[in-house]
Amino acid sequence: MKQTRFPKPLLLPLVAALSAIVLFSCNKDISVPDRSTSTPTVTDPQKVSRLVAVIEGDSFKSIQTEAMITDSGLYISGVSATGDIITLNVIQRNRLENNKVKLGSFTINSLNPHSAKLRKKDGSEYRADSTRQSGEIRVINLDTVNKMVYGTFAFRGQRADGSVKVVNGGDFKIAYDVAVVPVADPNDSIFSTNPQRIFNEMTAVIDTDTVVFDNVISFMYQGGLHLNGSNNNGEEINIQIDPKQVPGTVSLVGNFGNNSAFYLPKLPSVLKYSAQSGAFVISKHDRIIKHIEGTFYFTAKLAGSATTKQIKQGELSIDY
């Protein structure tokens, strides 16, 4: 079929005009607050995190939040008491200077890589990214002394079936961590391609219950080797280590970066328990045949709460 080509002098104005029309039509029913109601005028020593918004007229208020600065930008998430999750991603491709995210307004549209997502308790997801719908994330303040990030947001999220939900009046004040690591190869996602991985195993005792994970995989992400076990109940354990780690004992602290671990409980809960203390004892790691074995344990704590889970007597054997 013959393709119609526009003369170059006409092409750029036409694209600009079409982009303006699309942006106007998509953004006319979302409203981003001009300024975060949480933003301090001076350094805020109280690290009380919160993320709030209005979803189709219903209030969203977080009971758990997380913010992370990596080489690729800023990641933010908030979980409500009903199990709904809002996540925001501000992508900054150039390596961040002094681990600082740039302040300003970041538009979600076909011209930018930023994204936002609403995940409902039933698993349905409403996304705004470079392929669908629109939105805006404003990073208003970054308190590097107390490690708090402040901002506002709004977006239209769309499901695969075309249905849309509007998230308005978003406001966040969240304590952040820094995990600046080498940027991942975009093609380096699933690390485990060995057909023998069907023999992978992971078991653990969660408090008093013995759990057998029937889906055990490994993958590389942002410079770390992730050893992951999950089951049909929604339970999941993830341990991240340096892929060059030699046999021995590795301390487990936090839920992101090498030498970390987390636990996700049974559905419908979607709250993440982060490793407070523990260890992964690697008895074998053959990087030639790509096989790792060991035992693990850790105390996992729910952010912003005194609630803990004891992960003990963990064992894994994984071909990656």
One Martini backbone bead per residue (centre of mass of N, CA, C, O) as a GRO file, in nm:
protein
  320
    1MET     BB    1   0.096   0.035   0.023
    2LYS     BB    2   0.075   0.364  -0.017
    3GLN     BB    3   0.258   0.627   0.120
    4THR     BB    4   0.216   0.926   0.289
    5ARG     BB    5   0.414   1.225   0.245
    6PHE     BB    6   0.528   1.488   0.416
    7PRO     BB    7   0.657   1.771   0.412
    8LYS     BB    8   0.891   1.888   0.626
    9PRO     BB    9   0.775   2.180   0.682
   10LEU     BB   10   0.486   2.041   0.777
   11LEU     BB   11   0.539   1.819   0.995
   12LEU     BB   12   0.604   1.962   1.266
   13PRO     BB   13   0.344   2.135   1.298
   14LEU     BB   14   0.152   1.893   1.288
   15VAL     BB   15   0.256   1.739   1.534
   16ALA     BB   16   0.218   1.967   1.738
   17ALA     BB   17  -0.086   2.000   1.703
   18LEU     BB   18  -0.171   1.712   1.773
   19SER     BB   19  -0.043   1.704   2.055
   20ALA     BB   20  -0.210   1.934   2.174
   21ILE     BB   21  -0.485   1.804   2.137
   22VAL     BB   22  -0.435   1.547   2.303
   23LEU     BB   23  -0.354   1.682   2.569
   24PHE     BB   24  -0.612   1.845   2.615
   25SER     BB   25  -0.822   1.609   2.603
   26CYS     BB   26  -0.683   1.433   2.841
   27ASN     BB   27  -0.650   1.680   3.077
   28LYS     BB   28  -0.940   1.820   3.137
   29ASP     BB   29  -1.005   1.599   3.404
   30ILE     BB   30  -0.744   1.695   3.549
   31SER     BB   31  -0.594   1.778   3.885
   32VAL     BB   32  -0.316   1.956   3.995
   33PRO     BB   33  -0.173   2.063   4.248
   34ASP     BB   34   0.025   2.338   4.291
   35ARG     BB   35   0.065   2.240   4.598
   36SER     BB   36   0.178   2.082   4.857
   37THR     BB   37   0.036   2.036   5.173
   38SER     BB   38   0.320   1.900   5.287
   39THR     BB   39   0.507   2.128   5.229
   40PRO     BB   40   0.775   2.271   5.353
   41THR     BB   41   0.954   2.571   5.444
   42VAL     BB   42   1.115   2.375   5.616
   43THR     BB   43   1.272   2.154   5.773
   44ASP     BB   44   1.147   1.818   5.820
   45PRO     BB   45   1.174   1.598   6.101
   46GLN     BB   46   0.902   1.449   6.024
   47LYS     BB   47   0.873   1.105   5.916
   48VAL     BB   48   0.563   1.128   5.777
   49SER     BB   49   0.401   0.936   5.564
   50ARG     BB   50   0.212   1.023   5.252
   51LEU     BB   51  -0.078   0.929   5.036
   52VAL     BB   52  -0.309   1.115   4.835
   53ALA     BB   53  -0.649   1.089   4.686
   54VAL     BB   54  -0.891   1.094   4.405
   55ILE     BB   55  -1.125   0.831   4.305
   56GLU     BB   56  -1.402   0.894   4.166
   57GLY     BB   57  -1.463   1.048   4.465
   58ASP     BB   58  -1.263   0.865   4.621
   59SER     BB   59  -1.071   0.815   4.887
   60PHE     BB   60  -0.709   0.815   4.922
   61LYS     BB   61  -0.517   0.640   5.184
   62SER     BB   62  -0.232   0.567   5.322
   63ILE     BB   63  -0.051   0.289   5.512
   64GLN     BB   64   0.173   0.261   5.280
   65THR     BB   65   0.512   0.349   5.185
   66GLU     BB   66   0.731   0.426   4.891
   67ALA     BB   67   1.074   0.543   4.818
   68MET     BB   68   1.298   0.566   4.522
   69ILE     BB   69   1.636   0.626   4.430
   70THR     BB   70   1.772   0.601   4.111
   71ASP     BB   71   1.931   0.615   3.813
   72SER     BB   72   1.629   0.647   3.669
   73GLY     BB   73   1.496   0.782   3.942
   74LEU     BB   74   1.154   0.789   4.062
   75TYR     BB   75   0.988   0.594   4.317
   76ILE     BB   76   0.630   0.551   4.399
   77SER     BB   77   0.422   0.431   4.681
   78GLY     BB   78   0.072   0.338   4.772
   79VAL     BB   79  -0.126   0.190   5.038
   80SER     BB   80  -0.433   0.095   5.121
   81ALA     BB   81  -0.668  -0.050   5.330
   82THR     BB   82  -0.805  -0.196   5.059
   83GLY     BB   83  -0.541  -0.256   4.851
   84ASP     BB   84  -0.472  -0.019   4.701
   85ILE     BB   85  -0.249   0.108   4.431
   86ILE     BB   86  -0.003   0.367   4.395
   87THR     BB   87   0.211   0.454   4.115
   88LEU     BB   88   0.525   0.633   4.053
   89ASN     BB   89   0.722   0.751   3.757
   90VAL     BB   90   1.039   0.918   3.732
   91ILE     BB   91   1.227   0.967   3.445
   92GLN     BB   92   1.600   0.984   3.443
   93ARG     BB   93   1.846   0.907   3.229
   94ASN     BB   94   2.043   1.064   3.365
   95ARG     BB   95   2.265   1.070   3.587
   96LEU     BB   96   2.246   1.143   3.911
   97GLU     BB   97   2.324   1.415   4.093
   98ASN     BB   98   2.383   1.329   4.409
   99ASN     BB   99   2.108   1.169   4.424
  100LYS     BB  100   1.917   1.377   4.258
  101VAL     BB  101   1.612   1.493   4.191
  102LYS     BB  102   1.443   1.673   3.986
  103LEU     BB  103   1.263   1.946   3.979
  104GLY     BB  104   0.914   1.945   3.880
  105SER     BB  105   0.735   1.884   3.581
  106PHE     BB  106   0.578   1.564   3.476
  107THR     BB  107   0.470   1.440   3.180
  108ILE     BB  108   0.215   1.218   3.069
  109ASN     BB  109   0.310   1.085   2.751
  110SER     BB  110   0.425   1.012   2.426
  111LEU     BB  111   0.704   1.196   2.497
  112ASN     BB  112   0.725   1.026   2.772
  113PRO     BB  113   0.840   0.787   3.038
  114HIS     BB  114   0.635   0.835   3.232
  115SER     BB  115   0.432   0.705   3.520
  116ALA     BB  116   0.107   0.556   3.616
  117LYS     BB  117  -0.076   0.363   3.882
  118LEU     BB  118  -0.374   0.163   3.933
  119ARG     BB  119  -0.429  -0.090   4.183
  120LYS     BB  120  -0.654  -0.313   4.252
  121LYS     BB  121  -0.751  -0.562   4.459
  122ASP     BB  122  -0.844  -0.746   4.197
  123GLY     BB  123  -0.589  -0.660   3.979
  124SER     BB  124  -0.663  -0.418   3.842
  125GLU     BB  125  -0.529  -0.189   3.582
  126TYR     BB  126  -0.443   0.168   3.569
  127ARG     BB  127  -0.279   0.335   3.303
  128ALA     BB  128  -0.009   0.582   3.262
  129ASP     BB  129   0.166   0.648   2.954
  130SER     BB  130   0.320   0.640   2.637
  131THR     BB  131   0.042   0.461   2.530
  132ARG     BB  132  -0.159   0.598   2.757
  133GLN     BB  133  -0.291   0.860   2.828
  134SER     BB  134  -0.254   1.081   3.127
  135GLY     BB  135  -0.037   1.327   3.313
  136GLU     BB  136   0.102   1.443   3.642
  137ILE     BB  137   0.423   1.516   3.803
  138ARG     BB  138   0.521   1.686   4.108
  139VAL     BB  139   0.837   1.792   4.219
  140ILE     BB  140   0.886   2.017   4.489
  141ASN     BB  141   1.060   1.851   4.718
  142LEU     BB  142   1.405   1.783   4.856
  143ASP     BB  143   1.499   1.638   5.158
  144THR     BB  144   1.832   1.548   5.223
  145VAL     BB  145   1.842   1.529   5.534
  146ASN     BB  146   1.554   1.352   5.580
  147LYS     BB  147   1.453   1.204   5.330
  148MET     BB  148   1.226   1.385   5.161
  149VAL     BB  149   0.936   1.377   4.946
  150TYR     BB  150   0.752   1.620   4.743
  151GLY     BB  151   0.406   1.626   4.601
  152THR     BB  152   0.213   1.596   4.295
  153PHE     BB  153  -0.095   1.454   4.128
  154ALA     BB  154  -0.232   1.326   3.806
  155PHE     BB  155  -0.457   1.079   3.638
  156ARG     BB  156  -0.526   0.865   3.357
  157GLY     BB  157  -0.645   0.537   3.368
  158GLN     BB  158  -0.595   0.227   3.175
  159ARG     BB  159  -0.724  -0.049   3.057
  160ALA     BB  160  -0.725  -0.307   2.834
  161ASP     BB  161  -1.053  -0.259   2.786
  162GLY     BB  162  -1.066   0.087   2.812
  163SER     BB  163  -1.105   0.161   3.085
  164VAL     BB  164  -1.149   0.445   3.317
  165LYS     BB  165  -0.953   0.632   3.563
  166VAL     BB  166  -0.960   0.911   3.787
  167VAL     BB  167  -0.680   1.085   3.933
  168ASN     BB  168  -0.694   1.323   4.193
  169GLY     BB  169  -0.528   1.532   4.413
  170GLY     BB  170  -0.239   1.454   4.450
  171ASP     BB  171  -0.041   1.374   4.755
  172PHE     BB  172   0.308   1.386   4.880
  173LYS     BB  173   0.494   1.239   5.172
  174ILE     BB  174   0.817   1.077   5.154
  175ALA     BB  175   1.032   0.848   5.247
  176TYR     BB  176   1.361   0.791   5.122
  177ASP     BB  177   1.567   0.596   4.920
  178VAL     BB  178   1.897   0.486   4.810
  179ALA     BB  179   1.967   0.307   4.478
  180VAL     BB  180   2.252   0.339   4.324
  181VAL     BB  181   2.289   0.177   4.015
  182PRO     BB  182   2.338   0.017   3.753
  183VAL     BB  183   2.208   0.025   3.458
  184ALA     BB  184   1.991  -0.160   3.299
  185ASP     BB  185   1.938  -0.382   3.069
  186PRO     BB  186   1.651  -0.396   2.882
  187ASN     BB  187   1.717  -0.716   2.807
  188ASP     BB  188   1.761  -0.774   3.131
  189SER     BB  189   1.539  -0.979   3.279
  190ILE     BB  190   1.528  -1.286   3.231
  191PHE     BB  191   1.774  -1.503   3.359
  192SER     BB  192   1.604  -1.770   3.348
  193THR     BB  193   1.674  -2.027   3.080
  194ASN     BB  194   1.692  -2.290   3.214
  195PRO     BB  195   1.522  -2.587   3.176
  196GLN     BB  196   1.600  -2.693   3.478
  197ARG     BB  197   1.411  -2.499   3.656
  198ILE     BB  198   1.190  -2.715   3.733
  199PHE     BB  199   1.388  -2.790   3.996
  200ASN     BB  200   1.321  -2.572   4.163
  201GLU     BB  201   1.363  -2.458   4.516
  202MET     BB  202   1.136  -2.344   4.793
  203THR     BB  203   1.148  -2.301   5.152
  204ALA     BB  204   0.948  -2.212   5.454
  205VAL     BB  205   0.900  -2.055   5.770
  206ILE     BB  206   0.603  -1.878   5.864
  207ASP     BB  207   0.642  -1.868   6.167
  208THR     BB  208   0.449  -2.176   6.169
  209ASP     BB  209   0.444  -2.206   5.856
  210THR     BB  210   0.478  -2.423   5.596
  211VAL     BB  211   0.631  -2.324   5.281
  212VAL     BB  212   0.566  -2.397   4.937
  213PHE     BB  213   0.720  -2.307   4.639
  214ASP     BB  214   0.601  -2.347   4.294
  215ASN     BB  215   0.746  -2.063   4.199
  216VAL     BB  216   1.084  -2.070   4.085
  217ILE     BB  217   1.301  -1.794   4.028
  218SER     BB  218   1.520  -1.590   3.818
  219PHE     BB  219   1.669  -1.250   3.809
  220MET     BB  220   1.774  -0.955   3.649
  221TYR     BB  221   1.813  -0.633   3.841
  222GLN     BB  222   2.005  -0.379   3.877
  223GLY     BB  223   2.267  -0.582   3.942
  224GLY     BB  224   2.077  -0.821   4.045
  225LEU     BB  225   2.010  -1.132   4.203
  226HIS     BB  226   1.700  -1.293   4.191
  227LEU     BB  227   1.530  -1.490   4.442
  228ASN     BB  228   1.211  -1.645   4.362
  229GLY     BB  229   0.908  -1.711   4.553
  230SER     BB  230   0.580  -1.860   4.477
  231ASN     BB  231   0.214  -1.869   4.507
  232ASN     BB  232  -0.137  -1.899   4.488
  233ASN     BB  233  -0.170  -1.715   4.763
  234GLY     BB  234   0.067  -1.472   4.718
  235GLU     BB  235   0.317  -1.565   4.821
  236GLU     BB  236   0.651  -1.405   4.884
  237ILE     BB  237   1.004  -1.443   4.808
  238ASN     BB  238   1.292  -1.210   4.808
  239ILE     BB  239   1.632  -1.239   4.696
  240GLN     BB  240   1.922  -1.019   4.691
  241ILE     BB  241   2.226  -1.042   4.496
  242ASP     BB  242   2.530  -1.080   4.393
  243PRO     BB  243   2.622  -1.256   4.108
  244LYS     BB  244   2.936  -1.287   4.245
  245GLN     BB  245   2.875  -1.442   4.484
  246VAL     BB  246   3.014  -1.621   4.724
  247PRO     BB  247   3.042  -1.844   4.935
  248GLY     BB  248   2.841  -1.774   5.224
  249THR     BB  249   2.759  -1.498   5.431
  250VAL     BB  250   2.458  -1.295   5.401
  251SER     BB  251   2.324  -1.009   5.476
  252LEU     BB  252   1.979  -0.903   5.554
  253VAL     BB  253   1.865  -0.576   5.430
  254GLY     BB  254   1.589  -0.486   5.324
  255ASN     BB  255   1.410  -0.449   4.976
  256PHE     BB  256   1.669  -0.310   4.825
  257GLY     BB  257   1.918  -0.449   4.688
  258ASN     BB  258   2.183  -0.584   4.781
  259ASN     BB  259   2.124  -0.774   5.052
  260SER     BB  260   1.808  -0.850   5.029
  261ALA     BB  261   1.453  -0.868   5.154
  262PHE     BB  262   1.115  -1.012   5.106
  263TYR     BB  263   0.759  -1.024   5.212
  264LEU     BB  264   0.452  -1.169   5.091
  265PRO     BB  265   0.148  -1.226   5.167
  266LYS     BB  266  -0.147  -1.323   5.157
  267LEU     BB  267  -0.423  -1.302   5.009
  268PRO     BB  268  -0.523  -0.966   4.988
  269SER     BB  269  -0.258  -0.882   5.063
  270VAL     BB  270   0.004  -0.605   4.968
  271LEU     BB  271   0.214  -0.607   5.193
  272LYS     BB  272   0.545  -0.522   5.269
  273TYR     BB  273   0.815  -0.712   5.405
  274SER     BB  274   1.111  -0.617   5.551
  275ALA     BB  275   1.428  -0.666   5.613
  276GLN     BB  276   1.602  -0.630   5.925
  277SER     BB  277   1.716  -0.929   5.975
  278GLY     BB  278   1.970  -1.157   5.844
  279ALA     BB  279   2.039  -1.459   5.632
  280PHE     BB  280   2.251  -1.595   5.363
  281VAL     BB  281   2.356  -1.930   5.316
  282ILE     BB  282   2.603  -2.018   5.091
  283SER     BB  283   2.696  -2.340   4.977
  284LYS     BB  284   2.637  -2.285   4.655
  285HIS     BB  285   2.819  -2.130   4.356
  286ASP     BB  286   2.784  -2.195   4.013
  287ARG     BB  287   2.871  -1.994   3.734
  288ILE     BB  288   2.887  -2.204   3.505
  289ILE     BB  289   2.603  -2.371   3.558
  290LYS     BB  290   2.403  -2.205   3.719
  291HIS     BB  291   2.415  -2.251   4.059
  292ILE     BB  292   2.215  -2.236   4.372
  293GLU     BB  293   2.266  -2.269   4.734
  294GLY     BB  294   2.067  -2.256   5.050
  295THR     BB  295   2.009  -2.063   5.346
  296PHE     BB  296   1.741  -1.887   5.539
  297TYR     BB  297   1.681  -1.576   5.732
  298PHE     BB  298   1.420  -1.340   5.865
  299THR     BB  299   1.312  -1.030   5.974
  300ALA     BB  300   0.991  -0.894   5.902
  301LYS     BB  301   0.876  -0.556   5.830
  302LEU     BB  302   0.627  -0.325   5.855
  303ALA     BB  303   0.578  -0.032   5.745
  304GLY     BB  304   0.476   0.172   6.008
  305SER     BB  305   0.517  -0.087   6.198
  306ALA     BB  306   0.530  -0.362   6.442
  307THR     BB  307   0.495  -0.570   6.236
  308THR     BB  308   0.592  -0.919   6.209
  309LYS     BB  309   0.802  -1.168   6.043
  310GLN     BB  310   0.912  -1.509   6.051
  311ILE     BB  311   1.188  -1.621   5.866
  312LYS     BB  312   1.251  -1.976   5.847
  313GLN     BB  313   1.408  -2.248   5.730
  314GLY     BB  314   1.535  -2.174   5.464
  315GLU     BB  315   1.529  -2.308   5.122
  316LEU     BB  316   1.750  -2.338   4.825
  317SER     BB  317   1.735  -2.442   4.463
  318ILE     BB  318   1.897  -2.291   4.172
  319ASP     BB  319   1.851  -2.261   3.827
  320TYR     BB  320   1.984  -1.996   3.590
   0.00000   0.00000   0.00000
